[in-house]
Structures are given as structure tokens and as C-alpha cells.
């Protein structure tokens, strides 16, 4: 039996990871209507918003890991989560969507370790790391790239970079973003999405050129170095603060005023609020959601960073 390929989708808060995944599923189903895709979703907060969205998108199985980061304090739960998805969903592929503050290299090493352990126990690998894909928000990346160690690490330890949300930026802004990624001294292929849409053949079948080579001896961040075991958690806490709010109306059928909601969102400071997500019942048609920008396109633009093969 062939191992189940695992694709890790990473990227900073609000970069468009979930939209990318939801746009991949129709492509998979178009080529194979019986294709079974399972999603393992990690969220730093305590509300399972994305699993509600994914469950309505014909994803075969969804498992959400909340209140922590899958690359550090929740890494020990990865094995049981993968086992659960494998046994219940019987997927053709598993996609792991990390929290916006996760280090992908650490997670890639853990997947590689679990694959080796499964082979040692049964003689066959249950899983195979297909690759790590990092989503970069071109419109906002320059702002948090300057201060976020996490954003830089995510762009460095990856097999493919997807430049997202570039449509409203001028050519100079995109070139600056490309130069900043190039400054990380990585030889990584990249693709520009079309409003969150990327050809599935570019995302899947990467064969983990970088990720599958990572082992527990690689230096990926301070948390793996002697004497710095607590540094990784500190990075999460200093860069990201999560606030979860549950709104209750006067009656069960109460809806949110769309106009007032947009007025509130427009006042949120972009330099402080990276991402807002919710499931809302909204009155009025003036509120646009992420799905409005997640329409399939016929082609994507591809390229490579300087020196990429």
C-alpha cells in the first residue's frame, strides 16, 4: 500500500491559506470525482472557525487542533491526529494547515519522523511528506516581514512560495516583496496565485525536495538548541495575540448589521490587526467575504527566485 502524501500549507496570519486549500479541492474532484482529501487544521485560538467552512466544502475529513501551535506544544498530538484522519477518512491525501505563527521546518521534521517510525513498526510507511508550501500576502508582507521572525522562517523553509493578494499592488510593490524573499538566500520556486487559486499540479507532487531532507539535527529555530528550549514559545507570545469573541443577539435569529460591521472593520488598524475571521449571519449585501475573491482562474504565473532550479 502506498503511503499517504502529506502537504503542509504554512503562511503568516491572514495570508490566504484556507482559501488556497478550498480552491484546490474542486480541481482534485474534477480529475477524480472520488478523490478523498483530509484536512488537519491548527489554530492558535480556541474557536474552530475554519473547520466549519471546510466541512461545507466536500472535504472528506477535518481534524482541528486548537489552543496551541502544532510545531511546539501540540507537536506530540500530531501522531494521534494523523492516525485518526487516516482511519476515519481513509484519505488519498492529507493537507496540514498550520497556524499563522508556526515554524514549518519543525513540523516537517516531525512528519518525517512519524513516517520513519511507521515503517519500522509495520515495514511500510503510512505517510510521506510531499512538500511544504508557504503562502505570502504581498499586500501586507512588507509590514510584518520587518518585525516577524516567524514570517521570515516560513518563507525560508519551504519547497514552494505562493504569492497571494498581489492583484491590488503595483509592480514595484511585488518586486520589493520578491527581493525581500530573495534576501533570505533561498533557492525556492514561486507562483503568483489568481485570487487564491493555484494549479493543483504546482502545489501537489513537489516530492519534498527540501522538507524531506530535514531531520531532528537541523537548526531551524532556537527551540531546538540547548539552553533555548523556551525561546520558540516566547516568539509566538511576543508576535501574536489572539482575541476570540462570541456575539449573542436578542433572539436566536438575530443578524449582524452589515453596514456597522464594515464601519468597524475599516477602523481596525492594519499595522496591528493581521487577520479577522468569523462565521456571521449578516443583514445587507454590502459585506464581502473571502470566497468572493476565491474564484477559479484558467492560468497562474510562475517563476523562481534567483538561483532556483
Short mmCIF file of C-alpha atoms in Angstrom, two decimals:
data_model
loop_
_atom_site.label_atom_id
_atom_site.label_comp_id
_atom_site.label_asym_id
_atom_site.label_seq_id
_atom_site.Cartn_x
_atom_site.Cartn_y
_atom_site.Cartn_z
CA UNK A 1 0.00 0.00 0.00
CA UNK A 2 1.40 3.39 -0.99
CA UNK A 3 1.97 5.95 1.78
CA UNK A 4 -0.50 8.81 2.08
CA UNK A 5 1.13 12.04 0.81
CA UNK A 6 1.07 14.92 3.26
CA UNK A 7 1.27 18.55 2.13
CA UNK A 8 1.99 21.26 4.70
CA UNK A 9 0.46 24.68 3.94
CA UNK A 10 2.01 27.45 6.00
CA UNK A 11 1.98 31.23 5.96
CA UNK A 12 1.59 34.18 8.29
CA UNK A 13 -1.76 35.25 9.72
CA UNK A 14 -4.30 36.15 7.06
CA UNK A 15 -2.10 35.22 4.10
CA UNK A 16 -4.87 33.14 2.48
CA UNK A 17 -4.01 29.53 3.36
CA UNK A 18 -7.59 28.32 3.82
CA UNK A 19 -8.77 29.94 0.59
CA UNK A 20 -5.90 28.27 -1.28
CA UNK A 21 -6.90 24.86 0.10
CA UNK A 22 -10.59 25.31 -0.68
CA UNK A 23 -9.67 26.22 -4.26
CA UNK A 24 -7.60 23.05 -4.67
CA UNK A 25 -10.44 20.66 -3.85
CA UNK A 26 -12.60 21.32 -6.95
CA UNK A 27 -9.56 20.71 -9.14
CA UNK A 28 -8.88 17.37 -7.45
CA UNK A 29 -12.51 16.35 -7.79
CA UNK A 30 -12.59 17.39 -11.46
CA UNK A 31 -9.80 14.97 -12.29
CA UNK A 32 -11.06 12.28 -9.88
CA UNK A 33 -14.63 12.65 -8.51
CA UNK A 34 -13.96 10.13 -5.76
CA UNK A 35 -10.77 11.82 -4.53
CA UNK A 36 -10.64 11.98 -0.73
CA UNK A 37 -8.84 14.96 0.82
CA UNK A 38 -8.48 15.26 4.60
CA UNK A 39 -7.56 18.48 6.41
CA UNK A 40 -5.63 18.76 9.66
CA UNK A 41 -6.07 22.35 10.76
CA UNK A 42 -4.08 24.03 13.53
CA UNK A 43 -5.45 27.24 15.07
CA UNK A 44 -3.70 29.36 17.70
CA UNK A 45 -7.04 30.48 19.14
CA UNK A 46 -9.86 28.46 20.68
CA UNK A 47 -12.64 28.74 18.07
CA UNK A 48 -12.94 26.21 15.23
CA UNK A 49 -14.00 28.67 12.52
CA UNK A 50 -12.17 27.13 9.56
CA UNK A 51 -13.37 23.61 10.25
CA UNK A 52 -16.94 24.88 9.84
CA UNK A 53 -16.03 26.33 6.44
CA UNK A 54 -14.12 23.23 5.37
CA UNK A 55 -16.92 20.88 6.39
CA UNK A 56 -19.19 22.55 3.82
CA UNK A 57 -16.64 22.16 1.01
CA UNK A 58 -16.77 18.38 0.48
CA UNK A 59 -13.51 17.78 2.33
CA UNK A 60 -13.61 14.14 3.39
CA UNK A 61 -12.37 14.63 6.95
CA UNK A 62 -11.47 17.60 9.12
CA UNK A 63 -9.49 17.48 12.36
CA UNK A 64 -8.77 20.75 14.16
CA UNK A 65 -6.04 21.27 16.78
CA UNK A 66 -6.77 24.36 18.87
CA UNK A 67 -5.17 26.44 21.63
CA UNK A 68 -1.55 25.98 20.66
CA UNK A 69 0.98 25.57 17.92
CA UNK A 70 1.39 22.29 16.08
CA UNK A 71 5.15 22.82 15.78
CA UNK A 72 5.83 23.06 19.53
CA UNK A 73 3.38 22.47 22.39
CA UNK A 74 0.96 20.43 20.24
CA UNK A 75 3.57 18.51 18.26
CA UNK A 76 3.12 15.45 20.48
CA UNK A 77 -0.53 15.25 19.37
CA UNK A 78 0.33 15.09 15.67
CA UNK A 79 0.68 11.30 15.57
CA UNK A 80 -2.77 10.64 17.06
CA UNK A 81 -4.36 13.29 14.83
CA UNK A 82 -2.88 11.74 11.68
CA UNK A 83 -3.91 8.27 12.83
CA UNK A 84 -7.47 9.47 13.43
CA UNK A 85 -7.75 11.07 9.99
CA UNK A 86 -6.18 8.06 8.31
CA UNK A 87 -8.53 5.58 9.96
CA UNK A 88 -11.77 7.57 9.74
CA UNK A 89 -11.44 9.46 6.43
CA UNK A 90 -9.22 6.98 4.55
CA UNK A 91 -7.87 9.89 2.51
CA UNK A 92 -5.89 9.94 -0.71
CA UNK A 93 -4.02 12.95 0.68
CA UNK A 94 -3.75 14.87 3.93
CA UNK A 95 -3.22 18.63 4.00
CA UNK A 96 -1.88 20.15 7.21
CA UNK A 97 -2.72 23.84 7.54
CA UNK A 98 -0.55 25.37 10.23
CA UNK A 99 -1.36 28.27 12.49
CA UNK A 100 -0.13 31.62 11.25
CA UNK A 101 2.71 31.56 13.78
CA UNK A 102 4.06 28.05 13.16
CA UNK A 103 7.59 27.12 12.10
CA UNK A 104 7.18 24.74 9.12
CA UNK A 105 10.61 23.09 9.39
CA UNK A 106 9.88 21.70 12.85
CA UNK A 107 6.58 20.25 11.65
CA UNK A 108 8.22 18.79 8.54
CA UNK A 109 10.80 17.03 10.71
CA UNK A 110 8.05 15.55 12.88
CA UNK A 111 6.15 14.23 9.85
CA UNK A 112 9.38 12.69 8.54
CA UNK A 113 9.99 11.09 11.95
CA UNK A 114 6.49 9.62 12.12
CA UNK A 115 6.87 8.22 8.60
CA UNK A 116 10.12 6.50 9.57
CA UNK A 117 8.57 5.11 12.76
CA UNK A 118 5.59 3.69 10.90
CA UNK A 119 7.93 1.91 8.50
CA UNK A 120 9.97 0.49 11.38
CA UNK A 121 6.80 -0.83 13.04
CA UNK A 122 4.94 -2.24 10.03
CA UNK A 123 7.51 -2.43 7.26
CA UNK A 124 5.61 0.22 5.26
CA UNK A 125 5.37 3.98 5.58
CA UNK A 126 1.87 5.20 6.45
CA UNK A 127 2.64 8.74 5.36
CA UNK A 128 5.04 10.57 3.08
CA UNK A 129 5.85 14.27 3.24
CA UNK A 130 5.09 15.60 -0.23
CA UNK A 131 6.19 19.15 0.43
CA UNK A 132 5.87 22.44 2.30
CA UNK A 133 4.04 25.34 0.65
CA UNK A 134 4.33 28.85 2.10
CA UNK A 135 1.69 31.49 1.30
CA UNK A 136 2.91 35.09 1.30
CA UNK A 137 0.49 38.04 1.48
CA UNK A 138 2.13 40.52 -0.90
CA UNK A 139 -0.12 43.39 0.14
CA UNK A 140 0.83 43.17 3.81
CA UNK A 141 4.00 41.06 3.97
CA UNK A 142 6.38 44.02 3.92
CA UNK A 143 4.86 45.32 7.14
CA UNK A 144 5.18 42.22 9.28
CA UNK A 145 8.26 40.88 7.49
CA UNK A 146 10.25 43.70 9.07
CA UNK A 147 9.39 42.59 12.60
CA UNK A 148 8.31 38.96 12.37
CA UNK A 149 10.97 36.29 12.70
CA UNK A 150 8.21 33.75 12.05
CA UNK A 151 7.29 35.24 8.66
CA UNK A 152 10.90 35.04 7.53
CA UNK A 153 11.32 31.44 8.70
CA UNK A 154 8.10 30.42 6.94
CA UNK A 155 9.37 31.83 3.65
CA UNK A 156 12.78 30.23 4.07
CA UNK A 157 11.95 26.62 4.98
CA UNK A 158 9.61 25.79 2.12
CA UNK A 159 9.52 23.97 -1.21
CA UNK A 160 7.17 26.41 -2.94
CA UNK A 161 6.20 30.02 -2.24
CA UNK A 162 2.74 31.21 -3.28
CA UNK A 163 2.50 34.98 -3.63
CA UNK A 164 -1.09 35.86 -2.75
CA UNK A 165 -3.11 39.11 -2.65
CA UNK A 166 -0.85 40.83 -5.15
CA UNK A 167 -3.60 41.98 -7.52
CA UNK A 168 -4.11 45.38 -5.86
CA UNK A 169 -0.38 46.09 -5.56
CA UNK A 170 1.69 47.86 -8.18
CA UNK A 171 4.61 46.12 -9.88
CA UNK A 172 7.13 47.88 -7.68
CA UNK A 173 5.50 46.52 -4.52
CA UNK A 174 5.63 42.96 -5.82
CA UNK A 175 9.27 43.37 -6.91
CA UNK A 176 10.15 44.61 -3.41
CA UNK A 177 8.45 41.58 -1.89
CA UNK A 178 10.32 39.29 -4.29
CA UNK A 179 13.61 40.97 -3.39
CA UNK A 180 12.95 40.58 0.33
CA UNK A 181 12.31 36.87 -0.07
CA UNK A 182 15.45 36.65 -2.20
CA UNK A 183 17.41 38.25 0.65
CA UNK A 184 16.67 35.12 2.70
CA UNK A 185 19.13 33.32 0.41
CA UNK A 186 16.77 30.52 -0.60
CA UNK A 187 16.55 28.70 -3.90
CA UNK A 188 12.80 28.27 -3.97
CA UNK A 189 10.30 28.14 -6.82
CA UNK A 190 7.38 30.55 -6.61
CA UNK A 191 3.96 31.08 -8.14
CA UNK A 192 1.53 34.01 -8.18
CA UNK A 193 -1.97 32.95 -7.25
CA UNK A 194 -5.04 34.24 -9.05
CA UNK A 195 -7.16 35.48 -6.14
CA UNK A 196 -6.22 32.47 -4.06
CA UNK A 197 -6.28 29.98 -6.95
CA UNK A 198 -3.19 27.96 -7.94
CA UNK A 199 -2.98 24.99 -10.28
CA UNK A 200 -3.02 21.83 -8.16
CA UNK A 201 -0.14 20.37 -10.20
CA UNK A 202 2.10 23.12 -8.84
CA UNK A 203 1.11 22.54 -5.20
CA UNK A 204 0.96 18.75 -5.13
CA UNK A 205 3.63 16.31 -6.26
CA UNK A 206 6.52 18.50 -5.11
CA UNK A 207 8.17 15.43 -3.57
CA UNK A 208 9.56 17.48 -0.68
CA UNK A 209 12.88 18.45 -2.20
CA UNK A 210 13.79 20.47 0.90
CA UNK A 211 11.32 19.28 3.51
CA UNK A 212 12.02 15.55 3.25
CA UNK A 213 15.72 16.17 3.91
CA UNK A 214 15.08 17.86 7.24
CA UNK A 215 15.93 15.82 10.32
CA UNK A 216 15.96 16.47 14.05
CA UNK A 217 19.59 17.61 13.82
CA UNK A 218 18.81 20.59 11.59
CA UNK A 219 18.93 24.01 13.24
CA UNK A 220 15.60 25.59 12.43
CA UNK A 221 14.98 27.86 15.40
CA UNK A 222 16.09 28.48 18.94
CA UNK A 223 13.74 25.93 20.48
CA UNK A 224 15.90 23.07 19.19
CA UNK A 225 19.16 24.39 20.54
CA UNK A 226 20.49 23.55 24.02
CA UNK A 227 19.61 26.21 26.54
CA UNK A 228 16.95 27.79 24.30
CA UNK A 229 14.07 25.41 24.80
CA UNK A 230 11.70 28.20 25.80
CA UNK A 231 12.58 30.64 23.05
CA UNK A 232 10.17 29.29 20.47
CA UNK A 233 7.13 29.72 22.70
CA UNK A 234 8.33 33.21 23.53
CA UNK A 235 8.38 34.13 19.84
CA UNK A 236 4.74 33.08 19.47
CA UNK A 237 3.64 35.05 22.51
CA UNK A 238 5.52 38.21 21.56
CA UNK A 239 4.32 38.27 17.93
CA UNK A 240 0.72 37.13 18.17
CA UNK A 241 -2.18 37.91 20.47
CA UNK A 242 -5.47 36.12 19.83
CA UNK A 243 -8.86 37.51 20.87
CA UNK A 244 -11.99 35.37 20.46
CA UNK A 245 -15.43 36.97 20.73
CA UNK A 246 -18.83 35.29 20.65
CA UNK A 247 -21.70 37.62 19.71
CA UNK A 248 -25.20 36.93 21.01
CA UNK A 249 -28.28 38.68 19.69
CA UNK A 250 -31.58 39.41 21.38
CA UNK A 251 -33.13 36.42 19.64
CA UNK A 252 -31.94 33.20 18.01
CA UNK A 253 -32.48 34.67 14.53
CA UNK A 254 -30.66 37.94 15.19
CA UNK A 255 -28.32 39.05 12.40
CA UNK A 256 -25.34 41.40 12.24
CA UNK A 257 -25.84 44.84 10.68
CA UNK A 258 -23.63 44.69 7.58
CA UNK A 259 -23.05 48.43 7.40
CA UNK A 260 -21.98 48.76 11.02
CA UNK A 261 -19.75 45.70 10.66
CA UNK A 262 -17.90 47.22 7.70
CA UNK A 263 -17.58 50.51 9.58
CA UNK A 264 -15.99 48.63 12.48
CA UNK A 265 -13.63 46.64 10.25
CA UNK A 266 -12.45 49.74 8.38
CA UNK A 267 -11.37 51.28 11.69
CA UNK A 268 -9.19 48.29 12.62
CA UNK A 269 -5.50 49.36 12.35
CA UNK A 270 -3.79 47.29 9.62
CA UNK A 271 -0.44 47.50 11.39
CA UNK A 272 -1.92 45.78 14.46
CA UNK A 273 -4.74 43.54 13.21
CA UNK A 274 -3.39 40.89 10.84
CA UNK A 275 -6.49 38.77 10.42
CA UNK A 276 -10.15 38.65 11.42
CA UNK A 277 -12.25 35.57 10.72
CA UNK A 278 -15.77 34.67 11.72
CA UNK A 279 -18.99 32.90 10.81
CA UNK A 280 -21.74 35.52 10.82
CA UNK A 281 -25.36 35.96 9.84
CA UNK A 282 -25.27 39.35 8.14
CA UNK A 283 -28.10 41.67 7.12
CA UNK A 284 -27.42 43.56 3.92
CA UNK A 285 -25.33 42.72 0.86
CA UNK A 286 -22.52 45.21 1.41
CA UNK A 287 -20.17 42.81 3.24
CA UNK A 288 -17.72 40.88 1.07
CA UNK A 289 -16.26 37.60 2.30
CA UNK A 290 -13.07 35.81 1.30
CA UNK A 291 -14.96 33.45 -1.01
CA UNK A 292 -15.80 36.39 -3.28
CA UNK A 293 -12.08 36.60 -4.10
CA UNK A 294 -11.58 32.85 -4.34
CA UNK A 295 -12.84 32.17 -7.86
CA UNK A 296 -11.00 29.71 -10.06
CA UNK A 297 -8.88 31.05 -12.91
CA UNK A 298 -7.54 29.36 -16.00
CA UNK A 299 -3.87 30.02 -15.52
CA UNK A 300 -1.28 31.15 -12.94
CA UNK A 301 2.01 32.95 -13.32
CA UNK A 302 5.07 31.04 -12.22
CA UNK A 303 8.75 31.71 -11.75
CA UNK A 304 11.68 31.12 -9.46
CA UNK A 305 13.79 33.13 -7.09
CA UNK A 306 17.33 33.96 -8.18
CA UNK A 307 19.34 30.76 -8.34
CA UNK A 308 16.33 28.47 -8.12
CA UNK A 309 16.40 25.21 -10.03
#
